[in-house]
Amino acid sequence: MMNSEGGNEDCLGWAARDASGVLSPYKFSRKAVGNDDVYVKITHCGICYADVVSTRNSFGATNYPVVPGHEIAGIVTKVGSNVQRFNVGDHVGVGTYVNSCRDCRNCNAGLEIQCGKGRVFTYDSVDSDGTITKGGYSTFIVVHHRYCFMIPKSYPLASAAPLLCAGITVYSPMIRHNMNQPGKSLGVIGLGGLGHMAVKFGKAFGLDVTVFSTSISKKDEALNLLGADNFVVSSDQEQMSALAESLDFIIDTASGNHPFDPYMFLLKTCGVLVLVGAPSEIKLSPGSLIGGMRSISGSAAGGTKDTQEMIDLCAEKEIYPNIEVIPIEYANEAFERIINKDVKYRFVIDIENSFK
């Protein structure tokens, strides 16, 4: 099965070869297991919107062929001689990055995602050895143990996969901005993969959660499926005005362009809006910040410390993403459904059974 001393091992995956973004079977080599590495047999991989964007070369920098996937869950099959944290048989996750300098201020603070010398993304990124990383739409991955996270065996691996991007992307800023105070109020803009996790964390933290959406069709699932306390159609001026200066926090997960001033005026004095979506621009009047001493902040996926804490919290409080498990052969159709916002709320590829 494996040669951990010499040559590399063939890995089976699915890759996009050009800007059409169409995925098809692909064989490639993974590096041999080094002294500090963990070999993970991938059982599941979540589909993130970033996978759609990168495979279609939306930013003009994709290196083809590209194997996407950065919401990885699986089982440890082999560990290097220096690895103390993991053993064969452990359930683990791998998220959005697989390397960093491990020596800068941010890395030393457990904020590897903000590595001063540049973190290495899990796929389509240049690693320290000059190779291009390849992601989790594949049978296994070899990664430095620092970027692996223990998943309790009581927690389903299929459910764990979306935590490695969607989950940590909202959890990290919530902890950083003290959004875990029971009785406080949280607004969540958008109800996709990130938004539904923000609602779940908000309720677990004891917050009063209001979901904002452009579509009334999301009301039932927001209130009855996810347990939000309130639902507001953001284009309804009367509903928005009724919430003026009522929220302590807002998590904005919307990636499409949208106005910010109407939301800023919903914040209480010293309230904060955290942007985790990726609109092409942010426009707001200075008065939205100056009046009420409000602030706006951005956030990416979290560091290793926050990620492990989040996984442990989800296991303890039984917080599970809402997922639709699919075979790898369905991935191209899943991409189209993501573009059409036809998923509730995260596709997860059953890697283990797809490659049997």
JSON list of N, CA and C in Angstrom, two decimals, residues 159-189:
[
{"chain": "A", "resi": 159, "resn": "SER", "atom": "N", "xyz": [-20.36, 14.58, 8.94]},
{"chain": "A", "resi": 159, "resn": "SER", "atom": "CA", "xyz": [-20.76, 15.86, 9.55]},
{"chain": "A", "resi": 159, "resn": "SER", "atom": "C", "xyz": [-19.55, 16.72, 9.90]},
{"chain": "A", "resi": 160, "resn": "ALA", "atom": "N", "xyz": [-18.44, 16.07, 10.21]},
{"chain": "A", "resi": 160, "resn": "ALA", "atom": "CA", "xyz": [-17.24, 16.81, 10.61]},
{"chain": "A", "resi": 160, "resn": "ALA", "atom": "C", "xyz": [-16.64, 17.59, 9.45]},
{"chain": "A", "resi": 161, "resn": "ALA", "atom": "N", "xyz": [-16.75, 17.08, 8.24]},
{"chain": "A", "resi": 161, "resn": "ALA", "atom": "CA", "xyz": [-16.07, 17.71, 7.11]},
{"chain": "A", "resi": 161, "resn": "ALA", "atom": "C", "xyz": [-16.38, 19.20, 6.97]},
{"chain": "A", "resi": 162, "resn": "PRO", "atom": "N", "xyz": [-17.65, 19.63, 6.95]},
{"chain": "A", "resi": 162, "resn": "PRO", "atom": "CA", "xyz": [-17.92, 21.07, 6.77]},
{"chain": "A", "resi": 162, "resn": "PRO", "atom": "C", "xyz": [-17.42, 21.95, 7.91]},
{"chain": "A", "resi": 163, "resn": "LEU", "atom": "N", "xyz": [-17.13, 21.36, 9.05]},
{"chain": "A", "resi": 163, "resn": "LEU", "atom": "CA", "xyz": [-16.61, 22.17, 10.15]},
{"chain": "A", "resi": 163, "resn": "LEU", "atom": "C", "xyz": [-15.25, 22.76, 9.81]},
{"chain": "A", "resi": 164, "resn": "LEU", "atom": "N", "xyz": [-14.50, 22.09, 8.93]},
{"chain": "A", "resi": 164, "resn": "LEU", "atom": "CA", "xyz": [-13.12, 22.47, 8.65]},
{"chain": "A", "resi": 164, "resn": "LEU", "atom": "C", "xyz": [-13.00, 23.74, 7.82]},
{"chain": "A", "resi": 165, "resn": "CYS", "atom": "N", "xyz": [-14.11, 24.21, 7.24]},
{"chain": "A", "resi": 165, "resn": "CYS", "atom": "CA", "xyz": [-14.11, 25.52, 6.57]},
{"chain": "A", "resi": 165, "resn": "CYS", "atom": "C", "xyz": [-15.33, 26.32, 7.00]},
{"chain": "A", "resi": 166, "resn": "ALA", "atom": "N", "xyz": [-16.52, 25.86, 6.65]},
{"chain": "A", "resi": 166, "resn": "ALA", "atom": "CA", "xyz": [-17.73, 26.61, 6.98]},
{"chain": "A", "resi": 166, "resn": "ALA", "atom": "C", "xyz": [-17.85, 26.85, 8.47]},
{"chain": "A", "resi": 167, "resn": "GLY", "atom": "N", "xyz": [-17.59, 25.81, 9.24]},
{"chain": "A", "resi": 167, "resn": "GLY", "atom": "CA", "xyz": [-17.72, 25.93, 10.69]},
{"chain": "A", "resi": 167, "resn": "GLY", "atom": "C", "xyz": [-16.72, 26.89, 11.30]},
{"chain": "A", "resi": 168, "resn": "ILE", "atom": "N", "xyz": [-15.44, 26.69, 11.02]},
{"chain": "A", "resi": 168, "resn": "ILE", "atom": "CA", "xyz": [-14.41, 27.52, 11.65]},
{"chain": "A", "resi": 168, "resn": "ILE", "atom": "C", "xyz": [-14.45, 28.95, 11.14]},
{"chain": "A", "resi": 169, "resn": "THR", "atom": "N", "xyz": [-14.91, 29.17, 9.92]},
{"chain": "A", "resi": 169, "resn": "THR", "atom": "CA", "xyz": [-14.94, 30.52, 9.37]},
{"chain": "A", "resi": 169, "resn": "THR", "atom": "C", "xyz": [-15.89, 31.42, 10.15]},
{"chain": "A", "resi": 170, "resn": "VAL", "atom": "N", "xyz": [-16.97, 30.87, 10.70]},
{"chain": "A", "resi": 170, "resn": "VAL", "atom": "CA", "xyz": [-17.86, 31.70, 11.53]},
{"chain": "A", "resi": 170, "resn": "VAL", "atom": "C", "xyz": [-17.52, 31.58, 13.01]},
{"chain": "A", "resi": 171, "resn": "TYR", "atom": "N", "xyz": [-17.04, 30.42, 13.44]},
{"chain": "A", "resi": 171, "resn": "TYR", "atom": "CA", "xyz": [-16.72, 30.23, 14.86]},
{"chain": "A", "resi": 171, "resn": "TYR", "atom": "C", "xyz": [-15.58, 31.15, 15.30]},
{"chain": "A", "resi": 172, "resn": "SER", "atom": "N", "xyz": [-14.54, 31.24, 14.51]},
{"chain": "A", "resi": 172, "resn": "SER", "atom": "CA", "xyz": [-13.36, 32.00, 14.91]},
{"chain": "A", "resi": 172, "resn": "SER", "atom": "C", "xyz": [-13.67, 33.46, 15.22]},
{"chain": "A", "resi": 173, "resn": "PRO", "atom": "N", "xyz": [-14.35, 34.21, 14.33]},
{"chain": "A", "resi": 173, "resn": "PRO", "atom": "CA", "xyz": [-14.66, 35.60, 14.67]},
{"chain": "A", "resi": 173, "resn": "PRO", "atom": "C", "xyz": [-15.69, 35.72, 15.80]},
{"chain": "A", "resi": 174, "resn": "MET", "atom": "N", "xyz": [-16.56, 34.74, 15.94]},
{"chain": "A", "resi": 174, "resn": "MET", "atom": "CA", "xyz": [-17.52, 34.79, 17.04]},
{"chain": "A", "resi": 174, "resn": "MET", "atom": "C", "xyz": [-16.79, 34.74, 18.38]},
{"chain": "A", "resi": 175, "resn": "ILE", "atom": "N", "xyz": [-15.78, 33.90, 18.49]},
{"chain": "A", "resi": 175, "resn": "ILE", "atom": "CA", "xyz": [-15.00, 33.82, 19.72]},
{"chain": "A", "resi": 175, "resn": "ILE", "atom": "C", "xyz": [-14.16, 35.08, 19.90]},
{"chain": "A", "resi": 176, "resn": "ARG", "atom": "N", "xyz": [-13.54, 35.53, 18.81]},
{"chain": "A", "resi": 176, "resn": "ARG", "atom": "CA", "xyz": [-12.67, 36.71, 18.89]},
{"chain": "A", "resi": 176, "resn": "ARG", "atom": "C", "xyz": [-13.42, 37.95, 19.34]},
{"chain": "A", "resi": 177, "resn": "HIS", "atom": "N", "xyz": [-14.68, 38.07, 18.93]},
{"chain": "A", "resi": 177, "resn": "HIS", "atom": "CA", "xyz": [-15.48, 39.25, 19.25]},
{"chain": "A", "resi": 177, "resn": "HIS", "atom": "C", "xyz": [-16.47, 38.98, 20.39]},
{"chain": "A", "resi": 178, "resn": "ASN", "atom": "N", "xyz": [-16.21, 37.93, 21.15]},
{"chain": "A", "resi": 178, "resn": "ASN", "atom": "CA", "xyz": [-17.01, 37.63, 22.35]},
{"chain": "A", "resi": 178, "resn": "ASN", "atom": "C", "xyz": [-18.49, 37.45, 22.06]},
{"chain": "A", "resi": 179, "resn": "MET", "atom": "N", "xyz": [-18.77, 36.77, 20.96]},
{"chain": "A", "resi": 179, "resn": "MET", "atom": "CA", "xyz": [-20.16, 36.50, 20.61]},
{"chain": "A", "resi": 179, "resn": "MET", "atom": "C", "xyz": [-20.67, 35.22, 21.28]},
{"chain": "A", "resi": 180, "resn": "ASN", "atom": "N", "xyz": [-20.11, 34.89, 22.42]},
{"chain": "A", "resi": 180, "resn": "ASN", "atom": "CA", "xyz": [-20.54, 33.69, 23.14]},
{"chain": "A", "resi": 180, "resn": "ASN", "atom": "C", "xyz": [-21.10, 34.04, 24.51]},
{"chain": "A", "resi": 181, "resn": "GLN", "atom": "N", "xyz": [-21.71, 35.23, 24.59]},
{"chain": "A", "resi": 181, "resn": "GLN", "atom": "CA", "xyz": [-22.28, 35.70, 25.84]},
{"chain": "A", "resi": 181, "resn": "GLN", "atom": "C", "xyz": [-23.80, 35.48, 25.83]},
{"chain": "A", "resi": 182, "resn": "PRO", "atom": "N", "xyz": [-24.30, 34.56, 26.64]},
{"chain": "A", "resi": 182, "resn": "PRO", "atom": "CA", "xyz": [-25.74, 34.28, 26.66]},
{"chain": "A", "resi": 182, "resn": "PRO", "atom": "C", "xyz": [-26.54, 35.56, 26.89]},
{"chain": "A", "resi": 183, "resn": "GLY", "atom": "N", "xyz": [-27.65, 35.67, 26.15]},
{"chain": "A", "resi": 183, "resn": "GLY", "atom": "CA", "xyz": [-28.52, 36.82, 26.31]},
{"chain": "A", "resi": 183, "resn": "GLY", "atom": "C", "xyz": [-28.25, 37.94, 25.33]},
{"chain": "A", "resi": 184, "resn": "LYS", "atom": "N", "xyz": [-27.08, 37.92, 24.68]},
{"chain": "A", "resi": 184, "resn": "LYS", "atom": "CA", "xyz": [-26.78, 38.93, 23.66]},
{"chain": "A", "resi": 184, "resn": "LYS", "atom": "C", "xyz": [-27.53, 38.60, 22.38]},
{"chain": "A", "resi": 185, "resn": "SER", "atom": "N", "xyz": [-27.54, 39.55, 21.45]},
{"chain": "A", "resi": 185, "resn": "SER", "atom": "CA", "xyz": [-28.31, 39.37, 20.21]},
{"chain": "A", "resi": 185, "resn": "SER", "atom": "C", "xyz": [-27.39, 39.34, 19.00]},
{"chain": "A", "resi": 186, "resn": "LEU", "atom": "N", "xyz": [-27.67, 38.40, 18.10]},
{"chain": "A", "resi": 186, "resn": "LEU", "atom": "CA", "xyz": [-26.87, 38.19, 16.90]},
{"chain": "A", "resi": 186, "resn": "LEU", "atom": "C", "xyz": [-27.74, 38.24, 15.66]},
{"chain": "A", "resi": 187, "resn": "GLY", "atom": "N", "xyz": [-27.28, 38.97, 14.66]},
{"chain": "A", "resi": 187, "resn": "GLY", "atom": "CA", "xyz": [-27.89, 38.94, 13.34]},
{"chain": "A", "resi": 187, "resn": "GLY", "atom": "C", "xyz": [-27.04, 38.12, 12.40]},
{"chain": "A", "resi": 188, "resn": "VAL", "atom": "N", "xyz": [-27.66, 37.32, 11.55]},
{"chain": "A", "resi": 188, "resn": "VAL", "atom": "CA", "xyz": [-26.94, 36.50, 10.58]},
{"chain": "A", "resi": 188, "resn": "VAL", "atom": "C", "xyz": [-27.47, 36.85, 9.19]},
{"chain": "A", "resi": 189, "resn": "ILE", "atom": "N", "xyz": [-26.60, 37.38, 8.34]},
{"chain": "A", "resi": 189, "resn": "ILE", "atom": "CA", "xyz": [-26.98, 37.73, 6.98]},
{"chain": "A", "resi": 189, "resn": "ILE", "atom": "C", "xyz": [-26.63, 36.58, 6.06]}
]
